[in-house]
PDB file of C-alpha atoms in Angstrom:
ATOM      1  CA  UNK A   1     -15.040 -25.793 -61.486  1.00  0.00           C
ATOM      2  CA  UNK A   2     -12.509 -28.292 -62.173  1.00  0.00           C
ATOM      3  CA  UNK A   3     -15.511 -30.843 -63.087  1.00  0.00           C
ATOM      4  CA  UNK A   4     -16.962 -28.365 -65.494  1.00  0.00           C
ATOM      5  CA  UNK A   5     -14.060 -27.721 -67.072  1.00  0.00           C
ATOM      6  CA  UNK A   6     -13.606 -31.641 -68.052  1.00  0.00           C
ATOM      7  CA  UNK A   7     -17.510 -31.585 -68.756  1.00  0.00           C
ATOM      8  CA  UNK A   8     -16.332 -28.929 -71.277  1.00  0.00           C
ATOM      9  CA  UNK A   9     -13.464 -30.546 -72.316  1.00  0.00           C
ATOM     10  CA  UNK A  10     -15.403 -34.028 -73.448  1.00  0.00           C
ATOM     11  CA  UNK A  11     -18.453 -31.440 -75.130  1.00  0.00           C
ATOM     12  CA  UNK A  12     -15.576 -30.043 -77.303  1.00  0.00           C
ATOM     13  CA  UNK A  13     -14.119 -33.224 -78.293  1.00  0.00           C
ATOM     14  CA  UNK A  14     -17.002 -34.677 -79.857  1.00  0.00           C
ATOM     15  CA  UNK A  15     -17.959 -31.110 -81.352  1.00  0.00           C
ATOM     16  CA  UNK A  16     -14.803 -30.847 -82.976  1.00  0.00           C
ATOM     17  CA  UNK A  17     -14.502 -34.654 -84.078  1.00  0.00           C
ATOM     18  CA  UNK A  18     -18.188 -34.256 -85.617  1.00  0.00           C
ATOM     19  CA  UNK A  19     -17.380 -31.266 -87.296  1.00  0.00           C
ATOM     20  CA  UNK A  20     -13.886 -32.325 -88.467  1.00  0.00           C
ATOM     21  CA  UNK A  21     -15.008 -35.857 -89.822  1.00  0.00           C
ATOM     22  CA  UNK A  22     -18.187 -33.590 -91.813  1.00  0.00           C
ATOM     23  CA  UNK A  23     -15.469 -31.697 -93.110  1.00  0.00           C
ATOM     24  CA  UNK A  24     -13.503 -34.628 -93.991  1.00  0.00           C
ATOM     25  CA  UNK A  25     -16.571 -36.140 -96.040  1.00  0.00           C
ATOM     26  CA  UNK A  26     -17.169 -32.577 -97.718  1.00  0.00           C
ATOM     27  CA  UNK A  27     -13.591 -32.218 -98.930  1.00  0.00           C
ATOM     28  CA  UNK A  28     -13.569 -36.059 -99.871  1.00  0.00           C
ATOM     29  CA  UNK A  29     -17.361 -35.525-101.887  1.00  0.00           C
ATOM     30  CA  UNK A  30     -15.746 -32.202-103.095  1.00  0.00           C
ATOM     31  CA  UNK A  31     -12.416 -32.922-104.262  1.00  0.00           C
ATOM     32  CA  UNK A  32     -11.396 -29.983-102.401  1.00  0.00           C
ATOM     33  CA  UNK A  33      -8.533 -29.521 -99.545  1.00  0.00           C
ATOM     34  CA  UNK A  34      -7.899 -28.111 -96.098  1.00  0.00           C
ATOM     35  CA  UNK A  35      -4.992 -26.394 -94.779  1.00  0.00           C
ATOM     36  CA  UNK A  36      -3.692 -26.441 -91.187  1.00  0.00           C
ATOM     37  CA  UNK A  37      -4.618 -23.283 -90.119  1.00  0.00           C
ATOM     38  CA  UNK A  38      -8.278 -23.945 -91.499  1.00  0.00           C
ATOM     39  CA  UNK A  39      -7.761 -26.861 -88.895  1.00  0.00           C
ATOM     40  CA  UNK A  40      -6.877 -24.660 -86.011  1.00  0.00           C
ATOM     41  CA  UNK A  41      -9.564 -22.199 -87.071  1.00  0.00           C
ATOM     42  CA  UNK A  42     -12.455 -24.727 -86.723  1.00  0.00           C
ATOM     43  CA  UNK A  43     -10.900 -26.107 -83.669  1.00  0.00           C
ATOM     44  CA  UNK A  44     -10.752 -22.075 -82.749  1.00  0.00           C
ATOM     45  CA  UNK A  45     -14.878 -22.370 -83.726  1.00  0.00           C
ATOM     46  CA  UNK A  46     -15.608 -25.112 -82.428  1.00  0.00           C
ATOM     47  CA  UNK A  47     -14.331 -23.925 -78.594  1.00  0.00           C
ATOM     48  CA  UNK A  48     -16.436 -20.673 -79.212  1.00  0.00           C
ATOM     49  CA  UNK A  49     -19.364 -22.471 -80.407  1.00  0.00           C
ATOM     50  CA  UNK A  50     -19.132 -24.806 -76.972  1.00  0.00           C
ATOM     51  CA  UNK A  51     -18.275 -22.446 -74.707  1.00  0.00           C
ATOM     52  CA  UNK A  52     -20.913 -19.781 -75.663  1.00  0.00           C
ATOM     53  CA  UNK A  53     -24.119 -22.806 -76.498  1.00  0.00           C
ATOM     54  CA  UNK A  54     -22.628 -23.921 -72.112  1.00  0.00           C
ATOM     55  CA  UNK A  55     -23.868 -20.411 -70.931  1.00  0.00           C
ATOM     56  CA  UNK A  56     -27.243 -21.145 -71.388  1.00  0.00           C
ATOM     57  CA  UNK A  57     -27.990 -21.179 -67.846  1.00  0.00           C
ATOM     58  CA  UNK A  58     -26.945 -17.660 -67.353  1.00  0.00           C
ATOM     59  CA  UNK A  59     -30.195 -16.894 -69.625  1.00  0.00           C
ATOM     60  CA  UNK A  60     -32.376 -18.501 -67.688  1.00  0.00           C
ATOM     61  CA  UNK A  61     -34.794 -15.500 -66.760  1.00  0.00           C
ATOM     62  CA  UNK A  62     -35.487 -14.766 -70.831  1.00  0.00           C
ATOM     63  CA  UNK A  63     -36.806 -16.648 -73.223  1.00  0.00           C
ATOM     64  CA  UNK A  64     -35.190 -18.944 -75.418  1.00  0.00           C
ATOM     65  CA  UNK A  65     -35.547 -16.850 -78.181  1.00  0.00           C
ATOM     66  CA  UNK A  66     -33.407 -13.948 -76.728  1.00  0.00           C
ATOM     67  CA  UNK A  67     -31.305 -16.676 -75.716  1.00  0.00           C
ATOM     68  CA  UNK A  68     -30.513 -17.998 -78.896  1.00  0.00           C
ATOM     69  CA  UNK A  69     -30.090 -14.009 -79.976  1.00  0.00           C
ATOM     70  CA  UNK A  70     -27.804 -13.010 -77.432  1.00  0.00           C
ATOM     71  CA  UNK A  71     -25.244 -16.564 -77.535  1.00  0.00           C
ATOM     72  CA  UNK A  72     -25.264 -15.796 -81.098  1.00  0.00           C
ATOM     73  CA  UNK A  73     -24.072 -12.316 -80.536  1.00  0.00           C
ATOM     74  CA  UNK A  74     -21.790 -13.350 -77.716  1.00  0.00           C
ATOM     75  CA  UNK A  75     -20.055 -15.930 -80.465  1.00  0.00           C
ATOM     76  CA  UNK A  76     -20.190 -12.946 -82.952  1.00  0.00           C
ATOM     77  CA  UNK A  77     -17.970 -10.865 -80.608  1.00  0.00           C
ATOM     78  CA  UNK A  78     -15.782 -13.486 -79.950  1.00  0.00           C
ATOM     79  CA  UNK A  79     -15.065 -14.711 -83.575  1.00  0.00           C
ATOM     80  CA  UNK A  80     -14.463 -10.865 -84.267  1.00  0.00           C
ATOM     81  CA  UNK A  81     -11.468 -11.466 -81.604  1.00  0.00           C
ATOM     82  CA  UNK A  82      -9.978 -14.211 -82.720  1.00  0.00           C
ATOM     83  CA  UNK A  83     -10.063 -13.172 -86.050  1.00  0.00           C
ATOM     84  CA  UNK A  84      -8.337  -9.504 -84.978  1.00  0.00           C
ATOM     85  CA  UNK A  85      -5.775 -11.897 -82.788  1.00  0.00           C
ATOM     86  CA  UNK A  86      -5.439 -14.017 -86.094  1.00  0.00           C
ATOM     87  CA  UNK A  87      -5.176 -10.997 -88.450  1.00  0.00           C
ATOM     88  CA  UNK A  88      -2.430  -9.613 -86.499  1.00  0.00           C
ATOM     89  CA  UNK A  89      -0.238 -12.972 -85.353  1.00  0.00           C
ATOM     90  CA  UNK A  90      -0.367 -15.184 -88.794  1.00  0.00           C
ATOM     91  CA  UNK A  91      -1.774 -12.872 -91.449  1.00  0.00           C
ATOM     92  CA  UNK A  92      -4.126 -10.163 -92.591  1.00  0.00           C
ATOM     93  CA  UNK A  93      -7.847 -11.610 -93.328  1.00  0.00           C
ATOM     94  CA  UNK A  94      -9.402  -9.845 -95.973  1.00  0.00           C
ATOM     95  CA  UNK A  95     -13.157  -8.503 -95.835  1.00  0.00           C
ATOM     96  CA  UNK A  96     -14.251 -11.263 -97.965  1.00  0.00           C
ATOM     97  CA  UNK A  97     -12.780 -13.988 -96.023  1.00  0.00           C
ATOM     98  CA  UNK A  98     -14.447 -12.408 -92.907  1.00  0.00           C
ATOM     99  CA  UNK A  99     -17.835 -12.368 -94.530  1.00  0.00           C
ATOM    100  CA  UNK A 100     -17.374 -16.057 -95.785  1.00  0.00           C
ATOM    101  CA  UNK A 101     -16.153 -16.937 -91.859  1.00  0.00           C
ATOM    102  CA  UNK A 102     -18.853 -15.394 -90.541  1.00  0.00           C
ATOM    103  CA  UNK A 103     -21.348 -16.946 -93.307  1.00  0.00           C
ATOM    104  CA  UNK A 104     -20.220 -20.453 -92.854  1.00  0.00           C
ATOM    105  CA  UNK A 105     -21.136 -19.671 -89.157  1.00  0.00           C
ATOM    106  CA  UNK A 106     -24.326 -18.235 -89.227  1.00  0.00           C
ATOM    107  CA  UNK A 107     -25.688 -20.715 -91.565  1.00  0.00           C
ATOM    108  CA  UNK A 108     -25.482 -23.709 -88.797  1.00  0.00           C
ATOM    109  CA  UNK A 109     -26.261 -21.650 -86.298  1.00  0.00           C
ATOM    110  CA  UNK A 110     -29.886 -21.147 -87.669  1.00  0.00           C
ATOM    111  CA  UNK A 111     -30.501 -24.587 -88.404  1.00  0.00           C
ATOM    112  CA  UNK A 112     -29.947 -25.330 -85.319  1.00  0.00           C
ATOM    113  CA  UNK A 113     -31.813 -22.766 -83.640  1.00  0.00           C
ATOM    114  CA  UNK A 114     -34.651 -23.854 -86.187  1.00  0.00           C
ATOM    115  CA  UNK A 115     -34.624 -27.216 -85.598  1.00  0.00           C
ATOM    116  CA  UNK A 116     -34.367 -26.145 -81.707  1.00  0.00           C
ATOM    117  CA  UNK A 117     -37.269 -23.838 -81.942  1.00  0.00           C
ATOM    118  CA  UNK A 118     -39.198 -26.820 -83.754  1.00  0.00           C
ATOM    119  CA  UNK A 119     -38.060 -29.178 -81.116  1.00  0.00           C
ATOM    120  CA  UNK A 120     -39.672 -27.095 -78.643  1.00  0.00           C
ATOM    121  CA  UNK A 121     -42.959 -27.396 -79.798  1.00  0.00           C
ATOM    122  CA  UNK A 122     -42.810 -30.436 -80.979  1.00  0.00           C
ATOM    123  CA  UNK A 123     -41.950 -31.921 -77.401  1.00  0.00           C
ATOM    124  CA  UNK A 124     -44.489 -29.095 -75.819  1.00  0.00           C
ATOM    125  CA  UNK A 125     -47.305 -30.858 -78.570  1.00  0.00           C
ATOM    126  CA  UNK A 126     -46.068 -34.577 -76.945  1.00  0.00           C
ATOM    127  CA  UNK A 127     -45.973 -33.945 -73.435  1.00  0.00           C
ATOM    128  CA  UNK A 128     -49.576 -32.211 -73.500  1.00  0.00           C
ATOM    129  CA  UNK A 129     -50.773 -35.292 -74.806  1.00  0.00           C
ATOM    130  CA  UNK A 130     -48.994 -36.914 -72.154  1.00  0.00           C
ATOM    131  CA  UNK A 131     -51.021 -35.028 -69.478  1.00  0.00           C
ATOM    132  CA  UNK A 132     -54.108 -35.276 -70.872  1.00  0.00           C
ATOM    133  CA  UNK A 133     -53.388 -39.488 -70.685  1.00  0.00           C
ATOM    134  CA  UNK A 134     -52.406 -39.385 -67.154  1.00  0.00           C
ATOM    135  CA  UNK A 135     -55.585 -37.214 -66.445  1.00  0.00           C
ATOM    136  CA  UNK A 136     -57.966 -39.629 -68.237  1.00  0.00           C
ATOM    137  CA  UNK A 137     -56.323 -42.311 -66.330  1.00  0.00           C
ATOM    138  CA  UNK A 138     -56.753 -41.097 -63.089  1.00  0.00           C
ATOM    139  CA  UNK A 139     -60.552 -40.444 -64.112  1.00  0.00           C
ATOM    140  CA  UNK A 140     -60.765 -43.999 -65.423  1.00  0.00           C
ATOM    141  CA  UNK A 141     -58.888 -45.049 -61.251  1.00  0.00           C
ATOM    142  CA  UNK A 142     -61.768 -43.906 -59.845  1.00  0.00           C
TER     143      UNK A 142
ATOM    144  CA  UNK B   1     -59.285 -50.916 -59.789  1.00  0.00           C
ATOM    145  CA  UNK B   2     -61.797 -53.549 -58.290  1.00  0.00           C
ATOM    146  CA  UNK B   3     -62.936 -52.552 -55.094  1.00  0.00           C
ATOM    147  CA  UNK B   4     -64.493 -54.946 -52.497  1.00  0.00           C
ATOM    148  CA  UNK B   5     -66.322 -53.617 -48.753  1.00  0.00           C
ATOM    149  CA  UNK B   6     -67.333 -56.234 -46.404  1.00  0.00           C
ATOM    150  CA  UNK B   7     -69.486 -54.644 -43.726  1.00  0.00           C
ATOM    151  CA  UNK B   8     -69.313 -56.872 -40.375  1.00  0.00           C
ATOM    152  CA  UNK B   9     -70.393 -54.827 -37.095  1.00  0.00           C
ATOM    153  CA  UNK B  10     -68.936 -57.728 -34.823  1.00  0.00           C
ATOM    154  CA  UNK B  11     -65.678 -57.224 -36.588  1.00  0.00           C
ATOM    155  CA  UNK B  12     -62.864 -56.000 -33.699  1.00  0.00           C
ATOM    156  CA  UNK B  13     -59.991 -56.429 -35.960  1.00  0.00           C
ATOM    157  CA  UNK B  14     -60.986 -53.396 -38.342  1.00  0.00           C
ATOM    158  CA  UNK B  15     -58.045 -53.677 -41.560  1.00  0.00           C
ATOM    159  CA  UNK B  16     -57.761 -53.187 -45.184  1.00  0.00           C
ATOM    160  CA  UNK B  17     -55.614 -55.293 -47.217  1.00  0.00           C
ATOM    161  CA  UNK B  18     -54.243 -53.914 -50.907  1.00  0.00           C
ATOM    162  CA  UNK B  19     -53.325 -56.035 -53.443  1.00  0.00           C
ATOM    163  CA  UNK B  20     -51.238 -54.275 -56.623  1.00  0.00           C
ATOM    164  CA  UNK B  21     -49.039 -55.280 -58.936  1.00  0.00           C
ATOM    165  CA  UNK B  22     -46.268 -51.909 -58.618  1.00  0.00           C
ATOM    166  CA  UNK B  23     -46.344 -49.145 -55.849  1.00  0.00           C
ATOM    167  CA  UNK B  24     -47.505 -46.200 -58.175  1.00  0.00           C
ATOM    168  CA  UNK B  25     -48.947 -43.388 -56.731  1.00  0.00           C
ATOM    169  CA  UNK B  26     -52.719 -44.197 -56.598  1.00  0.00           C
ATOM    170  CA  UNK B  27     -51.485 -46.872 -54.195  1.00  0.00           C
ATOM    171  CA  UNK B  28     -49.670 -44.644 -52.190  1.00  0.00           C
ATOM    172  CA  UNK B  29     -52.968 -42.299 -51.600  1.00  0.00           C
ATOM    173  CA  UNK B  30     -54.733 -45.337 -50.778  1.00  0.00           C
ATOM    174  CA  UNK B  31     -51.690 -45.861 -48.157  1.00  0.00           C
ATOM    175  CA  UNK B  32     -51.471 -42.412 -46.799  1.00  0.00           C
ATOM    176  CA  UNK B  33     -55.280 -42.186 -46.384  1.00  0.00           C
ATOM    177  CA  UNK B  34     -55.265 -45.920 -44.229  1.00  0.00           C
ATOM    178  CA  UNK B  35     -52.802 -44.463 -42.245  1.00  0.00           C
ATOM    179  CA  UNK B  36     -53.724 -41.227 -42.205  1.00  0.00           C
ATOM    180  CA  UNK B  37     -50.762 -39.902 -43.515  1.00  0.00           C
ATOM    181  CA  UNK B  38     -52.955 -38.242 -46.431  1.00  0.00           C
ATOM    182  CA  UNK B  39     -50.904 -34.878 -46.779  1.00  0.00           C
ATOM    183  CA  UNK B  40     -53.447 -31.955 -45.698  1.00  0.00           C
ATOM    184  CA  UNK B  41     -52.421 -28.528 -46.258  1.00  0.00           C
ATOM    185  CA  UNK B  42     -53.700 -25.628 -43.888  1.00  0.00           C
ATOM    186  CA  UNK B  43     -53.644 -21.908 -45.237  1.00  0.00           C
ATOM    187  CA  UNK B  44     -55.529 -18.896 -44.705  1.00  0.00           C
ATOM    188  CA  UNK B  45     -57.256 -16.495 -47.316  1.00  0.00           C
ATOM    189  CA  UNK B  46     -54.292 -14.310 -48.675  1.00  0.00           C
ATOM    190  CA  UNK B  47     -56.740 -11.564 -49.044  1.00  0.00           C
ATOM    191  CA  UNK B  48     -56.843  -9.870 -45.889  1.00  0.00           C
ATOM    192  CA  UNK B  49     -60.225  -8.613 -45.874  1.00  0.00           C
ATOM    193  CA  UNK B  50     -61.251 -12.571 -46.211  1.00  0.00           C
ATOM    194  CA  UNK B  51     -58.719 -13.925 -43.179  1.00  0.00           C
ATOM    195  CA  UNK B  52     -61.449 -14.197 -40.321  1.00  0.00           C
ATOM    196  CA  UNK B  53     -58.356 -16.053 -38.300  1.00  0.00           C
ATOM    197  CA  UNK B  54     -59.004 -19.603 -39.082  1.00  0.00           C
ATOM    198  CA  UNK B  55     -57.104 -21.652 -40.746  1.00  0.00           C
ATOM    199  CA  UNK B  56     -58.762 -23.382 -44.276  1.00  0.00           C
ATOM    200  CA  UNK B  57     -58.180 -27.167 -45.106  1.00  0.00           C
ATOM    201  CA  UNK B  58     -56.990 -27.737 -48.348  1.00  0.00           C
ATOM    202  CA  UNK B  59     -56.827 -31.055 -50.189  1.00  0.00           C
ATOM    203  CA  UNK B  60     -53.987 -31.717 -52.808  1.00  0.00           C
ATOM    204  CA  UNK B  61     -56.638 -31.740 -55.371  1.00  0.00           C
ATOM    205  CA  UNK B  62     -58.137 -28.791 -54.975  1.00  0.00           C
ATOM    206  CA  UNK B  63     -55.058 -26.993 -55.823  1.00  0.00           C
ATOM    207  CA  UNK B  64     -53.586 -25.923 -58.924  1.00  0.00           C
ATOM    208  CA  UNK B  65     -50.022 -24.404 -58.148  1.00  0.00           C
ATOM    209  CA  UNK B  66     -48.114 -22.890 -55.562  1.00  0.00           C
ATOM    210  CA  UNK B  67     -46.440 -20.433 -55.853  1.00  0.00           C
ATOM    211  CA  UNK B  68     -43.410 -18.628 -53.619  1.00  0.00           C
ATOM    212  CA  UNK B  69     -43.263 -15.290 -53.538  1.00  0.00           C
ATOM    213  CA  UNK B  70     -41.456 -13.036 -51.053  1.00  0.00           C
ATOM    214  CA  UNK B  71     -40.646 -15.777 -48.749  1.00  0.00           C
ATOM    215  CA  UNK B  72     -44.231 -16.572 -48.537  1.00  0.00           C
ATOM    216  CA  UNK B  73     -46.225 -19.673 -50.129  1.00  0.00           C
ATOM    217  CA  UNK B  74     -49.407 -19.363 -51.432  1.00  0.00           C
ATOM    218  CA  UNK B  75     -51.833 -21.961 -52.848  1.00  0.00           C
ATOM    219  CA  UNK B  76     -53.941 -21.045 -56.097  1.00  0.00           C
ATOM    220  CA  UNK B  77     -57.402 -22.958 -55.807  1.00  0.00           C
ATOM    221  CA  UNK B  78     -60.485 -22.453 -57.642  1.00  0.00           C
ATOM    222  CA  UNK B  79     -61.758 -20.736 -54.869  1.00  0.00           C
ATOM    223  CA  UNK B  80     -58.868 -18.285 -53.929  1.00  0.00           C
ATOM    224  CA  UNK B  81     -56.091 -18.105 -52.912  1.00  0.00           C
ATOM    225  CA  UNK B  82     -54.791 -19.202 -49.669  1.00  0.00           C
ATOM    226  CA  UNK B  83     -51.120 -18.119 -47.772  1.00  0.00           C
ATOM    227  CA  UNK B  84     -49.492 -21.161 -46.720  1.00  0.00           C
ATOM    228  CA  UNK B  85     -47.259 -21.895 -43.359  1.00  0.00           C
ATOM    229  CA  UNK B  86     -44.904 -24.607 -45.328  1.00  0.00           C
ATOM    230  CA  UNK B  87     -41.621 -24.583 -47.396  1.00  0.00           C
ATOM    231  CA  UNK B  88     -42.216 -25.167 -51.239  1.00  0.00           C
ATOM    232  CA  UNK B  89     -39.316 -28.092 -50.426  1.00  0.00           C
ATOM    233  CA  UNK B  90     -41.359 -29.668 -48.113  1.00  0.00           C
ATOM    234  CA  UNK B  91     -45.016 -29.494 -49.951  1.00  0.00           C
ATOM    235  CA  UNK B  92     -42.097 -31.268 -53.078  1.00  0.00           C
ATOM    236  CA  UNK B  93     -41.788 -33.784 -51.337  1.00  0.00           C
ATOM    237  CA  UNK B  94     -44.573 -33.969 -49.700  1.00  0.00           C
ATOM    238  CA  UNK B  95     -46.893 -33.990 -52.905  1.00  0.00           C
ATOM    239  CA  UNK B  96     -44.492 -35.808 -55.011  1.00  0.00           C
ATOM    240  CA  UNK B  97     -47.668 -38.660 -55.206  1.00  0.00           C
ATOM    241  CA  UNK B  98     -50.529 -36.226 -55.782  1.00  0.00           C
ATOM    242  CA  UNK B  99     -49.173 -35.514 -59.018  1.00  0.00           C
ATOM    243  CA  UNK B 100     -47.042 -32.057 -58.243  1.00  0.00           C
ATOM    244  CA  UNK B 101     -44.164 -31.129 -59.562  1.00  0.00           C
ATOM    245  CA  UNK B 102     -41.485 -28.480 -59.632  1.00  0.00           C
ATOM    246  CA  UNK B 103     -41.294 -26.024 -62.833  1.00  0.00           C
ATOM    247  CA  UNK B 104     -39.340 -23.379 -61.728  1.00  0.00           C
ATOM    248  CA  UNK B 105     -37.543 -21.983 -58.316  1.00  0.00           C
ATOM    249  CA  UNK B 106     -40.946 -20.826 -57.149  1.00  0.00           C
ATOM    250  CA  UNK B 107     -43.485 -23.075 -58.620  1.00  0.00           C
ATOM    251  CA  UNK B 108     -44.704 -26.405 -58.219  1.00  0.00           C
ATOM    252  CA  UNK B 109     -47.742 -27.224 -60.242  1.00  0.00           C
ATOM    253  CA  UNK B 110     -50.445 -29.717 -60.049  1.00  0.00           C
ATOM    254  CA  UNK B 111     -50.357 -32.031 -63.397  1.00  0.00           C
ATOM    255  CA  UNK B 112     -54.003 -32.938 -63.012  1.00  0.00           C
ATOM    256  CA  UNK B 113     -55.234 -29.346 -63.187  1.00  0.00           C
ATOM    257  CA  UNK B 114     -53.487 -27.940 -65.634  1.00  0.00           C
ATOM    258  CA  UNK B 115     -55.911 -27.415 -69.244  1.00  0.00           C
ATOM    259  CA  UNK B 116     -52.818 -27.016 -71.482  1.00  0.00           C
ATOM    260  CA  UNK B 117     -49.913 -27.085 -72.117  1.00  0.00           C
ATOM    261  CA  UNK B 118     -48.791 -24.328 -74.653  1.00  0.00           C
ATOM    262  CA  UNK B 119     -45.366 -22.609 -76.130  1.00  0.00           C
ATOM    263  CA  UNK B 120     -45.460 -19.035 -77.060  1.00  0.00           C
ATOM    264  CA  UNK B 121     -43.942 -17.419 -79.602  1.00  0.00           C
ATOM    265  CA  UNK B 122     -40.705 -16.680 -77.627  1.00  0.00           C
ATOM    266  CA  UNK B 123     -40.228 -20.166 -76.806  1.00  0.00           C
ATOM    267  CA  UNK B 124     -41.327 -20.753 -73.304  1.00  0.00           C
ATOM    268  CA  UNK B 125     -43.482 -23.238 -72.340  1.00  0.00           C
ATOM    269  CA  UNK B 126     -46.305 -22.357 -70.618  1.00  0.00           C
ATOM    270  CA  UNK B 127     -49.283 -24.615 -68.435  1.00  0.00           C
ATOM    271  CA  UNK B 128     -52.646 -22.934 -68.612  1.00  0.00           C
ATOM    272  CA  UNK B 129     -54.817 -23.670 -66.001  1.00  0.00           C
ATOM    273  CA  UNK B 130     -59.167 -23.981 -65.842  1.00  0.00           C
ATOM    274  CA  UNK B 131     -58.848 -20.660 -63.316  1.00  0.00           C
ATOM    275  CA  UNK B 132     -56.840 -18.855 -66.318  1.00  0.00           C
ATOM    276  CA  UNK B 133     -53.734 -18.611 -64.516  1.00  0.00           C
ATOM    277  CA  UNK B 134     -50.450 -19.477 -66.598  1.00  0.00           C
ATOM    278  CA  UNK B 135     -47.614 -21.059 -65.160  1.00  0.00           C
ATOM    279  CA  UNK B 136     -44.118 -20.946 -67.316  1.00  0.00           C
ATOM    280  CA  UNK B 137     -42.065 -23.445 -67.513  1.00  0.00           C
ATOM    281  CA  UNK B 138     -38.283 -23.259 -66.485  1.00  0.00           C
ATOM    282  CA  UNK B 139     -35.616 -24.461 -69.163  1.00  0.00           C
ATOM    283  CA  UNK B 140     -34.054 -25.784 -66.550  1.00  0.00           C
ATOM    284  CA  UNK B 141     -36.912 -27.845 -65.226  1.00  0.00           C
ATOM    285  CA  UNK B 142     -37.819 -28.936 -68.530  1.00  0.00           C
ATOM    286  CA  UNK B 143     -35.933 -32.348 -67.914  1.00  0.00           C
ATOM    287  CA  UNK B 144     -37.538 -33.343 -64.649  1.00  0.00           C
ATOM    288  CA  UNK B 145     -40.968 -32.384 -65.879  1.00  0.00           C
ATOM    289  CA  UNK B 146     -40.513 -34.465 -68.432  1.00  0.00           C
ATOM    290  CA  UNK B 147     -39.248 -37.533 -66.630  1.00  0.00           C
ATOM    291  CA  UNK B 148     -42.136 -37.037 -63.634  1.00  0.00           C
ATOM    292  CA  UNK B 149     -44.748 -37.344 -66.785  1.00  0.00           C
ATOM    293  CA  UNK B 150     -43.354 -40.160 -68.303  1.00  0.00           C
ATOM    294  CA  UNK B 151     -42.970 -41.648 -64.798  1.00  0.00           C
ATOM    295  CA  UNK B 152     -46.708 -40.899 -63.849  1.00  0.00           C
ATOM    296  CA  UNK B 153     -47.982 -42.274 -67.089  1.00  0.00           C
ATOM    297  CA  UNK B 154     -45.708 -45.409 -66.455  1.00  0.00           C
ATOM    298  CA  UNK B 155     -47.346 -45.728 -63.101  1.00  0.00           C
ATOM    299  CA  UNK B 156     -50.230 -44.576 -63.466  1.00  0.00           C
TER     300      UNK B 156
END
């Protein structure tokens, strides 16, 4: 427990310092500025982003597909949370700024799972190849 | 691989000397044979109307998977299949140099049989066999799949 919980830990740091330095280069290319809640809030993200993308071995049984479905369902629910919890401790968020939240979510979260989905036949194409070598090799063996 | 028979019938001192450059696992069947360590795998017909009572020899290459089911083992050949009396730990380890390896908790598959490799559209990987038996994948098997390839080609 206490070793997953540091494995955690370390995954969230580098999330959040990739995803803060990006940030830091977008408002730098962009001339624009962040605030410190929008600092907590993608720290806030990045946890739920970590925490949901570490149950993946709960989904072993189904396919990666209604993996990817459900974590990003799971995440949905838990953004809708903390946004409720935020709405009610610092101030109201408005319908717009839960759309653009849940936008600037989403959009990463299908790359990914494109790229992801890609990757896995990509690497399916690669190690078929690799079989087919180790077969003609034992042929050529004997 | 060069390979040199002297026949001498006054020879007393019958031995066979190997000469390789890394311990990869044609080396090792060539090792286990010579010392008759050659794993040999004894099942009988799953299908009961087939089990006369004896027990079948099976060689590691005449078998594609095995699979555990039910806290039994069986062995998928071209032939049939056969109910084995071992743990699918043990056959692991035990076929490790015959070029099986684990791919899920129930399945260990046999690299040199398998016709292709293929995703389907949901993502999971499966290996398609000549008998037209599919075997998925596990996601969390993926890794050491991988590595035993790489290792085998490496080796091989």
């Amino acid at each position: 427990m206490v070793k997953k919980l540091k494995d955690f830990l370390i995954q969230l740091g580098c999330v959040y310092t990739i995803v803060s330095v990006t940030g830091a280069i977008a408002n730098v290319i962009g001339g624009t500025q962040t605030n410190n809640f929008n600092v907590f809030l993608m720290f806030a993200t990045c946890a739920i982003a970590t925490f949901v993308l570490n149950l993946h071995n709960m989904f072993d049984s189904v396919s990666p597909l209604v993996m990817i479905i459900l974590q990003y369902l799971i995440a949905c629910v838990l953004c809708a949370i903390m946004i409720f919890v935020i709405s009610i401790i610092y101030e109201p968020i408005s319908l717009r700024g839960v759309f653009e939240y849940y936008r600037s979510f989403t959009i990463p979260y299908i790359i990914l799972a494109g790229y992801y989905y890609y990757s896995v036949f990509s690497e399916t194409k690669k190690q078929d190849i690799l079989i087919k070598e180790i077969q003609e090799n034992k042929q050529k063996e004997f | 691989m060069k390979l040199n028979l002297y026949e001498d019938k006054n020879n007393i001192d019958e031995h066979v000397d190997i000469y390789f450059s890394n311990m990869r696992p044609v080396i090792r069947r060539i090792v286990d044979t010579v010392n008759s360590d050659r794993p040999v795998l004894s099942g009988r017909p799953a299908d009961e109307d087939l089990d006369d009572g004896e027990e079948i020899i099976l060689s590691p290459e005449e078998i594609y998977y095995l699979d555990y089911v039910d806290r039994k083992l069986f062995a998928y050949t071209q032939n049939g299949v056969y109910r084995l009396m071992n743990t699918l730990s043990s056959c692991e380890e035990m076929l490790w140099n015959y070029g099986f390896i684990r791919v899920s908790k129930s399945n260990l598959i046999n690299i040199y049989k398998i016709k292709l490799l293929k995703p389907d559209m949901n993502m999971k990987v499966f290996a398609a066999f000549d008998n037209g038996e599919r075997i998925c994948i596990n996601r969390s098997y993926k890794k050491s799949f991988n590595e035993y390839l790489q290792r085998m080609r490496r080796m091989g």
